[in-house]
PDB file of C-alpha atoms and ligand atoms in Angstrom:
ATOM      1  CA  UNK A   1      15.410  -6.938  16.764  1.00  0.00           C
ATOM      2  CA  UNK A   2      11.807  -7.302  15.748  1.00  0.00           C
ATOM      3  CA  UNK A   3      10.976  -6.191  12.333  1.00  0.00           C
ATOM      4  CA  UNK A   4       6.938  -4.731  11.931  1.00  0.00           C
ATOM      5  CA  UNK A   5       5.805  -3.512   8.772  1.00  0.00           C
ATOM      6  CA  UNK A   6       2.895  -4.139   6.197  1.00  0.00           C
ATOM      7  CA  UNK A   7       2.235  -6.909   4.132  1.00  0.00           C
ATOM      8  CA  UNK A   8       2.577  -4.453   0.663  1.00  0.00           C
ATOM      9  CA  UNK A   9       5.444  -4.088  -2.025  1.00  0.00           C
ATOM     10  CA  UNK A  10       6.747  -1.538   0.001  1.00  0.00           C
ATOM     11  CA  UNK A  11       6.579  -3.231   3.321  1.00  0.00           C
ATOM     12  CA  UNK A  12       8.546  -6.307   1.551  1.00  0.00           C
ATOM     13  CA  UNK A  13      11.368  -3.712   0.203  1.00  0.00           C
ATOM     14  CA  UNK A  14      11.571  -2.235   3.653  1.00  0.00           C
ATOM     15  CA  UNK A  15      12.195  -6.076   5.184  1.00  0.00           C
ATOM     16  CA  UNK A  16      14.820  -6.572   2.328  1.00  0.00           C
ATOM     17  CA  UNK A  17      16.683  -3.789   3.605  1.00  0.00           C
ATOM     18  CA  UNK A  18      16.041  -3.963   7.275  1.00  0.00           C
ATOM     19  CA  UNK A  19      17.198  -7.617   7.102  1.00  0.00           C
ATOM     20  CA  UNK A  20      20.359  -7.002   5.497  1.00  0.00           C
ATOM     21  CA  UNK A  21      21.537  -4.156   7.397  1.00  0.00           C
ATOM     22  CA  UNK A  22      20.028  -5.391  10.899  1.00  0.00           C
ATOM     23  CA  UNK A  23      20.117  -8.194  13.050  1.00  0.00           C
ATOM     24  CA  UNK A  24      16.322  -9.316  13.057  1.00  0.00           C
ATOM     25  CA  UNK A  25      15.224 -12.371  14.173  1.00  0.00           C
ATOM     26  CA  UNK A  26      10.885 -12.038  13.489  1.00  0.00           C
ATOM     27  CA  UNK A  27       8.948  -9.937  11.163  1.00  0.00           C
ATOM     28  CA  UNK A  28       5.399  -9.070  11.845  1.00  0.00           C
ATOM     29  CA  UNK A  29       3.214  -8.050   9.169  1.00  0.00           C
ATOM     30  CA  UNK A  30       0.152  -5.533  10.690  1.00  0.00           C
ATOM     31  CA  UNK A  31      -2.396  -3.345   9.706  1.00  0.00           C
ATOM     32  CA  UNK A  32      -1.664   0.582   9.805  1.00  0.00           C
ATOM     33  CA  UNK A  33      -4.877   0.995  11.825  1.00  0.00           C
ATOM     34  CA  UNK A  34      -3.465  -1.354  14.837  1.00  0.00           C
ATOM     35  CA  UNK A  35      -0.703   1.112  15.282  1.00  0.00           C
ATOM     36  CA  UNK A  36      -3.327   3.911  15.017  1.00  0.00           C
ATOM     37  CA  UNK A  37      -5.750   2.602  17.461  1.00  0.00           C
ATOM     38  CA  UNK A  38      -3.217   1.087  19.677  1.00  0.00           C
ATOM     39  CA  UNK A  39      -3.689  -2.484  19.662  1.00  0.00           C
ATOM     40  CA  UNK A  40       0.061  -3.374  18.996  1.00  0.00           C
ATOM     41  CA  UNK A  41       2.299  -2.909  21.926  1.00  0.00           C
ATOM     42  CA  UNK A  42       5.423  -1.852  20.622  1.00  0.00           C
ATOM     43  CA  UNK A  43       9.220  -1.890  22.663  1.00  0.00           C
ATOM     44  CA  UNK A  44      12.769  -0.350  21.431  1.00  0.00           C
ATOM     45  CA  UNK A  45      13.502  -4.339  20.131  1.00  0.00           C
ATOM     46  CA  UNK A  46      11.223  -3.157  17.652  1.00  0.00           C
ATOM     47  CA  UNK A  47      11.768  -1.331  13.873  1.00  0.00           C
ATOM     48  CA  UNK A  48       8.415   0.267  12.594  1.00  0.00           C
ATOM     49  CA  UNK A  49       8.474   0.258   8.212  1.00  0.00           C
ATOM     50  CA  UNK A  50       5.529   1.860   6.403  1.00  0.00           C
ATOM     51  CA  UNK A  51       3.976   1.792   9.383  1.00  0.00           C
ATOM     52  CA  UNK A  52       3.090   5.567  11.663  1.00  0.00           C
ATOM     53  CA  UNK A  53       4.980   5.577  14.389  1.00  0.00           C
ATOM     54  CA  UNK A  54       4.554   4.206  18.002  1.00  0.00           C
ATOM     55  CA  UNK A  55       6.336   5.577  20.996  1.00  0.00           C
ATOM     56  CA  UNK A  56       8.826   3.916  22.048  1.00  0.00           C
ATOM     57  CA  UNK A  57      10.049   1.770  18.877  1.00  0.00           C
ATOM     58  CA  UNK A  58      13.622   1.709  18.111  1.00  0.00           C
ATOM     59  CA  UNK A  59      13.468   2.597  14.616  1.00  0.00           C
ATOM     60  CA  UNK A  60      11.273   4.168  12.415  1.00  0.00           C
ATOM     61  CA  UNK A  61      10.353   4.134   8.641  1.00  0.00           C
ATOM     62  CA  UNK A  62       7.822   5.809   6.966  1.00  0.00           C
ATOM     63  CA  UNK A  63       6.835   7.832   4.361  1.00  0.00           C
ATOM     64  CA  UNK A  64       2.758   8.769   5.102  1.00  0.00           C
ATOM     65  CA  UNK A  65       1.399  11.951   5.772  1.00  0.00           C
ATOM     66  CA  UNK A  66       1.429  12.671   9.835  1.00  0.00           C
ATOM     67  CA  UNK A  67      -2.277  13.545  10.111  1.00  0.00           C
ATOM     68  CA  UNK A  68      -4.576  13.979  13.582  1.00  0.00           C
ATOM     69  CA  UNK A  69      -5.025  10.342  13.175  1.00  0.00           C
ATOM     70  CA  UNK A  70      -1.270   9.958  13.918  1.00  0.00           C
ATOM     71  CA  UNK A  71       0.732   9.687  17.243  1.00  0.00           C
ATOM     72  CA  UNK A  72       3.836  12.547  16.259  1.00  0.00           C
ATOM     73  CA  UNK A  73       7.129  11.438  16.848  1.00  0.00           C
ATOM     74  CA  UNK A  74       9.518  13.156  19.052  1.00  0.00           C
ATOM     75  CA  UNK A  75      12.090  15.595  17.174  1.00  0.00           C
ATOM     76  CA  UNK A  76      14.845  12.928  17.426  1.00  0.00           C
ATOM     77  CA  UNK A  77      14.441   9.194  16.687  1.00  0.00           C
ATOM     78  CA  UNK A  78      16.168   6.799  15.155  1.00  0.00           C
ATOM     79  CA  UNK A  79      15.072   5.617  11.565  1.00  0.00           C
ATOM     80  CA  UNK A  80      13.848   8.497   8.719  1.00  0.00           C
ATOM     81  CA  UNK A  81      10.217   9.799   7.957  1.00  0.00           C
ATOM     82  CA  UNK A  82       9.827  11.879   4.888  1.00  0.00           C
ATOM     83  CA  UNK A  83       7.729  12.496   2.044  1.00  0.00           C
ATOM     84  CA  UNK A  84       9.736  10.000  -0.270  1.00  0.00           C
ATOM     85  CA  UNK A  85       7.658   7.628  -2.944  1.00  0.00           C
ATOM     86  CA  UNK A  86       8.273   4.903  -0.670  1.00  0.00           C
ATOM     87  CA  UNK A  87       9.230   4.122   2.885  1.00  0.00           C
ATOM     88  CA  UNK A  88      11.709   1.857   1.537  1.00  0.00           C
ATOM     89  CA  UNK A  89      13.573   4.888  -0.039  1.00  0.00           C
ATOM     90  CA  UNK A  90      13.764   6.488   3.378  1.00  0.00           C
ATOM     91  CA  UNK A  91      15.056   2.957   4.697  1.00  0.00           C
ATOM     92  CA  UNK A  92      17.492   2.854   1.984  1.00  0.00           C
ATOM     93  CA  UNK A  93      18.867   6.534   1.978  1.00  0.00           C
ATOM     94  CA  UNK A  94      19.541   5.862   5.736  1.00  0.00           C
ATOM     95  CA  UNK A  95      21.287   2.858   5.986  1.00  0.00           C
ATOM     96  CA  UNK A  96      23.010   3.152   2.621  1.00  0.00           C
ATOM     97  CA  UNK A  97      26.272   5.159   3.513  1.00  0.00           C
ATOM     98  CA  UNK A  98      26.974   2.453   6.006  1.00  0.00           C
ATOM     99  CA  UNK A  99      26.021  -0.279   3.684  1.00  0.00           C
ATOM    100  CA  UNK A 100      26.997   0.005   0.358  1.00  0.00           C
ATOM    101  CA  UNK A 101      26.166  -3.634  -0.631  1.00  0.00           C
ATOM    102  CA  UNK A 102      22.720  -2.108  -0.735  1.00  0.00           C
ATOM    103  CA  UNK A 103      23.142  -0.573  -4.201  1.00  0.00           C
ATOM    104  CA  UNK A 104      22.786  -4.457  -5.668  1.00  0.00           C
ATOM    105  CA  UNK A 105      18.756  -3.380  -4.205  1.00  0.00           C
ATOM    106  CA  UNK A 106      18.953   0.018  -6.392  1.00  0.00           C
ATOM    107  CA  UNK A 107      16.195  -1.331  -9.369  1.00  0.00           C
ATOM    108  CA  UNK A 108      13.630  -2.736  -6.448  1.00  0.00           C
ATOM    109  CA  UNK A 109      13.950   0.334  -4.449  1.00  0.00           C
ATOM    110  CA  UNK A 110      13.021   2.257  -7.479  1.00  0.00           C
ATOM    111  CA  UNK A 111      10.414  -0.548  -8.448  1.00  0.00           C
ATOM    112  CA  UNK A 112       9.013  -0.145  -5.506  1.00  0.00           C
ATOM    113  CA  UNK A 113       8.895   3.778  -5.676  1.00  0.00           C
ATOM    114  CA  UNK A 114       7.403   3.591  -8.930  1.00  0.00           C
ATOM    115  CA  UNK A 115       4.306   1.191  -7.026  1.00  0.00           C
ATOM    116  CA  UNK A 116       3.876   2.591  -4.334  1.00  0.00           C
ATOM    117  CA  UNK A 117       3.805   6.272  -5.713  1.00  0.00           C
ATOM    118  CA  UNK A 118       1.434   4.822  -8.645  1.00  0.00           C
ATOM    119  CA  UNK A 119       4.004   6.434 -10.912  1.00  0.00           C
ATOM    120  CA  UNK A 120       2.789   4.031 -13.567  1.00  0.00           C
ATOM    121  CA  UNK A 121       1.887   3.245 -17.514  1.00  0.00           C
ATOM    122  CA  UNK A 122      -0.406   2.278 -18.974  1.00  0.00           C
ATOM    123  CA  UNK A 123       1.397  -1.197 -19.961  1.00  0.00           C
ATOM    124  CA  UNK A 124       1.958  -1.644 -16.385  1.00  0.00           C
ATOM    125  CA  UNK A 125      -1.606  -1.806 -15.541  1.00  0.00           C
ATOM    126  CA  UNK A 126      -2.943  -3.656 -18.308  1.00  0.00           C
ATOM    127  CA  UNK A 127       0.196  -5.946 -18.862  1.00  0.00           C
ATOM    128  CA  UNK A 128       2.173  -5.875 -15.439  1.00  0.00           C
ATOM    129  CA  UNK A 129       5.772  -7.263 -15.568  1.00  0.00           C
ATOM    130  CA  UNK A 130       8.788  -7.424 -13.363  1.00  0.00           C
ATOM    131  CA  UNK A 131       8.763  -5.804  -9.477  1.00  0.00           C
ATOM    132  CA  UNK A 132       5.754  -4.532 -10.580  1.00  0.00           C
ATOM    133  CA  UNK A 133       4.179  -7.469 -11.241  1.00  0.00           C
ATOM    134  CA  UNK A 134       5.260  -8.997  -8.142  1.00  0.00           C
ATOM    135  CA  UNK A 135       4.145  -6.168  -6.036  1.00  0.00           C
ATOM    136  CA  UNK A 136       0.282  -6.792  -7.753  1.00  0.00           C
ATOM    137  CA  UNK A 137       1.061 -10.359  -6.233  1.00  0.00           C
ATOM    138  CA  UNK A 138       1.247  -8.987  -2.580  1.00  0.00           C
ATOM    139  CA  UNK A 139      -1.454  -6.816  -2.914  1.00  0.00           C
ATOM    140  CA  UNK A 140      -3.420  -7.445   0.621  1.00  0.00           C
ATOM    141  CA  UNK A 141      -6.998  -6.098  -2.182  1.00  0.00           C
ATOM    142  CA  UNK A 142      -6.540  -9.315  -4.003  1.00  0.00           C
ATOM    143  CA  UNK A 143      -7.313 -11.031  -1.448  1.00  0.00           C
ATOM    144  CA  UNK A 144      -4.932 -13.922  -2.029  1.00  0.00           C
ATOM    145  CA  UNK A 145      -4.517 -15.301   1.528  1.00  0.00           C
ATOM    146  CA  UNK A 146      -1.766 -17.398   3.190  1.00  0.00           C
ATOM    147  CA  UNK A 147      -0.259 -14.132   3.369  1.00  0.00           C
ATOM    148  CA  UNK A 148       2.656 -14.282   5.646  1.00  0.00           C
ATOM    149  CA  UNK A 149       4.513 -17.403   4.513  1.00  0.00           C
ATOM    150  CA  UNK A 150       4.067 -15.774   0.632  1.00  0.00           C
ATOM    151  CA  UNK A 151       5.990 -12.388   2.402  1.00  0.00           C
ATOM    152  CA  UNK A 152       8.239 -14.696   3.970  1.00  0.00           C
ATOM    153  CA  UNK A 153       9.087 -16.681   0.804  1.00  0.00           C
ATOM    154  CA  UNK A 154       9.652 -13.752  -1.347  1.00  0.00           C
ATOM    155  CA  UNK A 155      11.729 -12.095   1.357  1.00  0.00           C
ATOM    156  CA  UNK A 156      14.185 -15.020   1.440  1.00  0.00           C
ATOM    157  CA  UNK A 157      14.171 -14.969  -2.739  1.00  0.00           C
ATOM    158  CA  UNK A 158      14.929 -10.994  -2.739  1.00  0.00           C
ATOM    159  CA  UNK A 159      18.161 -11.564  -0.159  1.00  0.00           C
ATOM    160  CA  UNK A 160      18.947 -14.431  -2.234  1.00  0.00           C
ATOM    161  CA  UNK A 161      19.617 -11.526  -5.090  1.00  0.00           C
ATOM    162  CA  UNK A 162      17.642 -13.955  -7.132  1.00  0.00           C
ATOM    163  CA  UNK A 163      16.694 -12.445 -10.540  1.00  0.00           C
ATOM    164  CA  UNK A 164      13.142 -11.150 -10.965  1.00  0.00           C
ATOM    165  CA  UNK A 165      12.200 -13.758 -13.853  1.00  0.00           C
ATOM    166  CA  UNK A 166      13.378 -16.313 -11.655  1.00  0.00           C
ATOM    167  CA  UNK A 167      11.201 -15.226  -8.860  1.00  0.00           C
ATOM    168  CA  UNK A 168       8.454 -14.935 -11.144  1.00  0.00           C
ATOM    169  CA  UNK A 169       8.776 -17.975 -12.203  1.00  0.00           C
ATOM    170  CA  UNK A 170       8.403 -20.402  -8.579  1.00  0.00           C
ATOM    171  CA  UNK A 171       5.557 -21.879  -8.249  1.00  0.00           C
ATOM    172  CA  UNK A 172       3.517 -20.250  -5.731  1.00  0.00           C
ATOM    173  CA  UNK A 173       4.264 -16.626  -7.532  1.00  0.00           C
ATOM    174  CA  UNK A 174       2.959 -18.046 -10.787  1.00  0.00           C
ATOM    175  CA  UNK A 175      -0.083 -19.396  -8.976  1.00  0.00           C
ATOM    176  CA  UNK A 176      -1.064 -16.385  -7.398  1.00  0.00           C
ATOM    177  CA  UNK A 177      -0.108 -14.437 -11.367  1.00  0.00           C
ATOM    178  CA  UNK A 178      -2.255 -16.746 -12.796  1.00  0.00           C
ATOM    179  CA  UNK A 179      -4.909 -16.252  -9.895  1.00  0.00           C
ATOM    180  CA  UNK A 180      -4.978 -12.804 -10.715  1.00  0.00           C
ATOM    181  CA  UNK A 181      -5.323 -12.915 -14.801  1.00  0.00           C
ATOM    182  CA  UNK A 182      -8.252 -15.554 -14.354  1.00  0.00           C
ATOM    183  CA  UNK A 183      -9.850 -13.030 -12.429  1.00  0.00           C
ATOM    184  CA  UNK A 184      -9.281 -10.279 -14.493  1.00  0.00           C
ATOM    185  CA  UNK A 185     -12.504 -10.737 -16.748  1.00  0.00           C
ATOM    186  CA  UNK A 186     -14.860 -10.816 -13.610  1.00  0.00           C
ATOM    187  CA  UNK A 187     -13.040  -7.494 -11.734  1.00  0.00           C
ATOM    188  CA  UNK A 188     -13.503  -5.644 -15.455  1.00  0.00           C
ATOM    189  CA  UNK A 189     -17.071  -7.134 -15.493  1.00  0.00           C
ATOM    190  CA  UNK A 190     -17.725  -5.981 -11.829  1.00  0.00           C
ATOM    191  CA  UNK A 191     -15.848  -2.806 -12.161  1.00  0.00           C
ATOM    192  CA  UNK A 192     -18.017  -1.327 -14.562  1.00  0.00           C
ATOM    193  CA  UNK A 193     -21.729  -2.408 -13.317  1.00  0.00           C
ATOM    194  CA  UNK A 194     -20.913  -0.928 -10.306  1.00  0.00           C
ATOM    195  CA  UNK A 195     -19.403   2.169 -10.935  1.00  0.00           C
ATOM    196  CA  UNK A 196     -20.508   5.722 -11.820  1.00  0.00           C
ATOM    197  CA  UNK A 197     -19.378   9.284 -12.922  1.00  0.00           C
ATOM    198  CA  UNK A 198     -20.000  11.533 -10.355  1.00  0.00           C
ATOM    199  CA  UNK A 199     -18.325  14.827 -11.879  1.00  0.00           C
ATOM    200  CA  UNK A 200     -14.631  14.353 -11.875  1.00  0.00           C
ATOM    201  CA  UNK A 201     -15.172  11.479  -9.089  1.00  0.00           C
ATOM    202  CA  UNK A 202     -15.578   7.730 -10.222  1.00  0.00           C
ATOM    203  CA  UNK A 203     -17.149   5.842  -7.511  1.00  0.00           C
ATOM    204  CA  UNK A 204     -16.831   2.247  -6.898  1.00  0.00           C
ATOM    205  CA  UNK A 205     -19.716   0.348  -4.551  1.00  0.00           C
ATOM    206  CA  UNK A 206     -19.029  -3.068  -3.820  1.00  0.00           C
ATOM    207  CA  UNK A 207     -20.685  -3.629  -1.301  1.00  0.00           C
ATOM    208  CA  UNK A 208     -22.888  -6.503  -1.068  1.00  0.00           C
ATOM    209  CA  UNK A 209     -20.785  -8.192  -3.656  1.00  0.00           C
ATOM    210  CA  UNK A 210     -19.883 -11.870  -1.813  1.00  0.00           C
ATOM    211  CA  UNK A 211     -17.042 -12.497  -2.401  1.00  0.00           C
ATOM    212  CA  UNK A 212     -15.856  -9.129  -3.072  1.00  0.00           C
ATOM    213  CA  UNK A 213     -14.369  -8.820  -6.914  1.00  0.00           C
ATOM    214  CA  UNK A 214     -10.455  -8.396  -6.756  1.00  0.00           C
ATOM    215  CA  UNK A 215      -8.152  -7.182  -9.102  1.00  0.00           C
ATOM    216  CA  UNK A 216      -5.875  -4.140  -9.921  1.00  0.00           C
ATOM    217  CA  UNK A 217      -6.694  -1.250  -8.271  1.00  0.00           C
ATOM    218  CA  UNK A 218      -5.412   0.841 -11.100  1.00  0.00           C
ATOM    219  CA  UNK A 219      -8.055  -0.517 -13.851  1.00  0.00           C
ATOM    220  CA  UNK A 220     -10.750   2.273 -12.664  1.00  0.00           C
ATOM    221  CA  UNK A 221      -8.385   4.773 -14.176  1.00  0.00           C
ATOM    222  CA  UNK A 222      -8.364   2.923 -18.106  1.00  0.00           C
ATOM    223  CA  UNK A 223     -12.123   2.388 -17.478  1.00  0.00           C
ATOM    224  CA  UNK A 224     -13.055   6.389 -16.473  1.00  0.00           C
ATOM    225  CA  UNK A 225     -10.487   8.097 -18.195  1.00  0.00           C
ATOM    226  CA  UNK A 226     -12.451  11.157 -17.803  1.00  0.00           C
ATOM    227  CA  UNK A 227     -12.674  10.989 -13.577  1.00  0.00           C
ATOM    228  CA  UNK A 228      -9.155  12.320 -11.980  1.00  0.00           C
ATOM    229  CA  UNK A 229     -10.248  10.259  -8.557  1.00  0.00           C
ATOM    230  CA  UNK A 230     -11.566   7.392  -7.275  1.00  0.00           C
ATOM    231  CA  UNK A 231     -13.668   6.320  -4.199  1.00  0.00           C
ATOM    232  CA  UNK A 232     -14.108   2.487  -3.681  1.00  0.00           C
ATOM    233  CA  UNK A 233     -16.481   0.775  -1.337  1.00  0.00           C
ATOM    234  CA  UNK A 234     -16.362  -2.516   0.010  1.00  0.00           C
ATOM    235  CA  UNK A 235     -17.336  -4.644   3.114  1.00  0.00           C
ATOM    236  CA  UNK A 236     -14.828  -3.829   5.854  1.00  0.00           C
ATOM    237  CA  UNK A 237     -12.890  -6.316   7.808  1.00  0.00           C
ATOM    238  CA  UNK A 238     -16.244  -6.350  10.658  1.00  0.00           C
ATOM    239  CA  UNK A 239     -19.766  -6.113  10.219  1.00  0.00           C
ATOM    240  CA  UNK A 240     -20.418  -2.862  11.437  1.00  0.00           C
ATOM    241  CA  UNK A 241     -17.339  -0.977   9.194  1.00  0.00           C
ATOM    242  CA  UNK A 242     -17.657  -0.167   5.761  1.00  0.00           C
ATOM    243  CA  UNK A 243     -13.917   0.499   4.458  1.00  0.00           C
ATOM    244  CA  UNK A 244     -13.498   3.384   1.905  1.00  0.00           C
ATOM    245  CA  UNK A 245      -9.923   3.643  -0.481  1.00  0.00           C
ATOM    246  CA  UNK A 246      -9.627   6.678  -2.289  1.00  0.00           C
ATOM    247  CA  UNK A 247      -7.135   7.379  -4.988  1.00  0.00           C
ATOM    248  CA  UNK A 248      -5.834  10.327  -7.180  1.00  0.00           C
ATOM    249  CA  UNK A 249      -6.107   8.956 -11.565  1.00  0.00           C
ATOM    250  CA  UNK A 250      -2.973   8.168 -12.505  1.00  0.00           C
ATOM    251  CA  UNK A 251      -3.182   8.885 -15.861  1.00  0.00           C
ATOM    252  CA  UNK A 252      -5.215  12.667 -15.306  1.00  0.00           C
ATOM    253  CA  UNK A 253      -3.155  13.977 -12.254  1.00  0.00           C
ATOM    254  CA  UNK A 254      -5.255  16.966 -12.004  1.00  0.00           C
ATOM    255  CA  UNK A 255      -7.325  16.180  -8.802  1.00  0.00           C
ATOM    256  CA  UNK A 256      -6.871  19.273  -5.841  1.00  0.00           C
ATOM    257  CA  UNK A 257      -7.748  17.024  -3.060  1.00  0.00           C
ATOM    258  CA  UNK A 258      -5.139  15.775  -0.333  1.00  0.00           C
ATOM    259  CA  UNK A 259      -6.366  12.421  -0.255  1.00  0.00           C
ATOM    260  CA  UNK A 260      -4.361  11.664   3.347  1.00  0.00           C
ATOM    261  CA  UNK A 261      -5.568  14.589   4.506  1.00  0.00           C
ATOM    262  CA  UNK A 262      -9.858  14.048   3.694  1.00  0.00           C
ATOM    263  CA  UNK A 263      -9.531  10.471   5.116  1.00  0.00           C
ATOM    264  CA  UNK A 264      -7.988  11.596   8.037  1.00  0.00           C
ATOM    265  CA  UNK A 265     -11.167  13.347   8.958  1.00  0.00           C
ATOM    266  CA  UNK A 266     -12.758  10.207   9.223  1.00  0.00           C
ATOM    267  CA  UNK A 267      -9.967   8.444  11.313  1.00  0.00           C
ATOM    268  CA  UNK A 268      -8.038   6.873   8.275  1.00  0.00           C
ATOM    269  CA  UNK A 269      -4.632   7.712   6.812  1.00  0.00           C
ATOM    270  CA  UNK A 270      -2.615   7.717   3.399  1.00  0.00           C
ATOM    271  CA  UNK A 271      -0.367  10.534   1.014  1.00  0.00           C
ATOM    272  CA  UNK A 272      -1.579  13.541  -0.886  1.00  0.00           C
ATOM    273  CA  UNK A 273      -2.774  10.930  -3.970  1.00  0.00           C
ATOM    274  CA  UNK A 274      -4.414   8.011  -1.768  1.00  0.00           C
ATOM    275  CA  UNK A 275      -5.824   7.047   1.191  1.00  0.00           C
ATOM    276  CA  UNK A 276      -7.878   4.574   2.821  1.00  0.00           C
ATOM    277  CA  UNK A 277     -10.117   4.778   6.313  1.00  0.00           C
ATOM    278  CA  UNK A 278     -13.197   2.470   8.026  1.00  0.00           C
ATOM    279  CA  UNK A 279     -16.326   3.898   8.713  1.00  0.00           C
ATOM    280  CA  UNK A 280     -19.151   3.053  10.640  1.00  0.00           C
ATOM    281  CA  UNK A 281     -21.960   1.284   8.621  1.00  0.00           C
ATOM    282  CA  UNK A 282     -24.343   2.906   9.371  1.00  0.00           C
ATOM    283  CA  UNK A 283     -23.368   6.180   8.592  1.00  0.00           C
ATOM    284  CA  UNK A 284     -21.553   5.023   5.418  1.00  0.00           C
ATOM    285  CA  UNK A 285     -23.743   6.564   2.787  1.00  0.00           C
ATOM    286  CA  UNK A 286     -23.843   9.760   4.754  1.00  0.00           C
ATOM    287  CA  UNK A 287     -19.992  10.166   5.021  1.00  0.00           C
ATOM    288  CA  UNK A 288     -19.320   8.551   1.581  1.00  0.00           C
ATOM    289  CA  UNK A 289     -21.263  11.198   0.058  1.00  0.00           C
ATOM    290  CA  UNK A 290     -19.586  14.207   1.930  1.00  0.00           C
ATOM    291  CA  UNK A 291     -16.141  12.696   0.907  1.00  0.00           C
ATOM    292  CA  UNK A 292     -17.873  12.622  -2.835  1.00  0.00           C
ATOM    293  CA  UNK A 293     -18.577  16.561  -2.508  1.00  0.00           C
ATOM    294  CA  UNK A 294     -15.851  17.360  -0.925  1.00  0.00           C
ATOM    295  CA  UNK A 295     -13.723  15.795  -3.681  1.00  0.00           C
ATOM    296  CA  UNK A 296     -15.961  17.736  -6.516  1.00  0.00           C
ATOM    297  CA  UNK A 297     -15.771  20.920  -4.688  1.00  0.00           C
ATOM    298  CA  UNK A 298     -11.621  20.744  -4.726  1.00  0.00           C
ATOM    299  CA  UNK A 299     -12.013  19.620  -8.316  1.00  0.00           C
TER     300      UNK A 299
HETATM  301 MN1   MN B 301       4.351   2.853   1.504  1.00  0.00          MN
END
């Protein structure tokens, strides 16, 4: 089988499970939006994690919100889709009364949950340890490249049941750890000359910004305590797209809006509490703005 999934925390959980429990001989790390706009051909070989689904994939894992954006899957398929804190927890659930070995995976499943839900403290943002602070490593917004080998290697270290410190402590993960704190100063720096309160909305405009600042997403939220969500902007991945990431505080959880649901209007995808889309560069500062009011209308 072919393994597809995202390059994220909880794209590397779901190919730690998949791995163990399946016989997979290639993983392929893509982009949610190639599934959505159909540029990845997809056969029953293949098993889709935290990724929408595509007909005619053998197995499915996922966890998003189905929006217009998505292709729905039929009543029965193989895999699970639910609204768990991870897709990894829906990968685990399934395959877990068949494979008990799994349980040795309990703390990075819940590691994971806690990451990809944003179920965090405040240490975690400001001093990141453990699974959390390897899932900051993978994080495709620092832009650390050499991406799939660094998937690859930590794959191989998770199914080694290597301890966490240990993994921490290779080379090319302490590189990247220490890539990330050296940067930290600059993202602060950035963070805050190019943000602003808009009512209970904190927006983020970096575009123009060459290279774009990187850094943990989650810093906004000790910066603008007083915002409950966030909407970043930053040069998309071509010229004419402007991408837009929107987030629910995690430390004031009061925000109304369905995150998955507003970016979905604009052809992008996510949960309830986040969300991301690309839009049209031209039109950015139109849409941008109607996402702002929308957001301060919901409150
Ligand atoms: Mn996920």
């Amino acid at each position: 089988m072919r393994l597809v999934t995202r390059a994220d925390m909880d794209g590397l959980t779901c190919a730690v499970i998949v791995t163990t429990c399946e016989q997979v001989d290639d993983t392929v790390l893509i982009h949610p939006q190639d599934i959505t706009d159909k540029r990845f051909s997809v056969t029953a070989n293949d098993i889709l994690a935290n990724l929408p689904y595509a007909s005619g994939c053998g197995k499915w894992f996922d966890h998003h919100l189905l929006t217009a954006s998505n292709e729905l899957p039929p009543e029965h398929f193989e895999g699970r889709y639910g609204l768990a804190a991870s897709a990894a927890r829906n990968a685990y659930d399934y395959y877990l009364p068949q494979h008990p070995e799994l349980q040795d995976y309990a703390t990075l499943v819940a590691e994971t949950d806690r990451l990809d839900a944003a179920q965090l403290t405040r240490e975690d943002v400001l001093a990141p340890r453990g699974y959390i602070l390897l899932g900051l490593t993978l994080d495709p917004r620092t832009g650390l490249g050499a991406y799939r080998d660094y998937f690859l290697l930590l794959l191989r270290e998770l199914r080694a049941k290597r301890a966490i410190e240990a993994i921490l402590a290779r080379a090319e993960v302490a590189e990247r750890v220490e890539h990330m704190r050296a940067q930290d100063a600059r993202f602060r720096d950035a963070t805050l000359a190019h943000s602003r309160l808009d009512g209970n909305v904190v927006v983020t405009d970096f575009r123009g910004l060459e290279p774009a600042p990187v850094g943990n997403r989650f810093l906004i939220y000790t910066l603008f305590p007083s915002a409950n969500v966030s909407l970043r902007v930053h040069a998309g991945p071509r010229p004419d797209t402007v991408a837009v990431a929107i987030g629910h505080a995690i430390f004031n959880r009061t925000s109304r809006t369905n995150v998955g649901l507003l970016v979905s209007r604009y052809g992008g995808g996510g949960h309830r509490g986040a969300g991301t889309c690309l839009v049209p560069t031209a039109r950015a500062d139109e849409l941008v703005a109607e996402m702002i009011s929308t957001m301060k209308k919901e409150g």
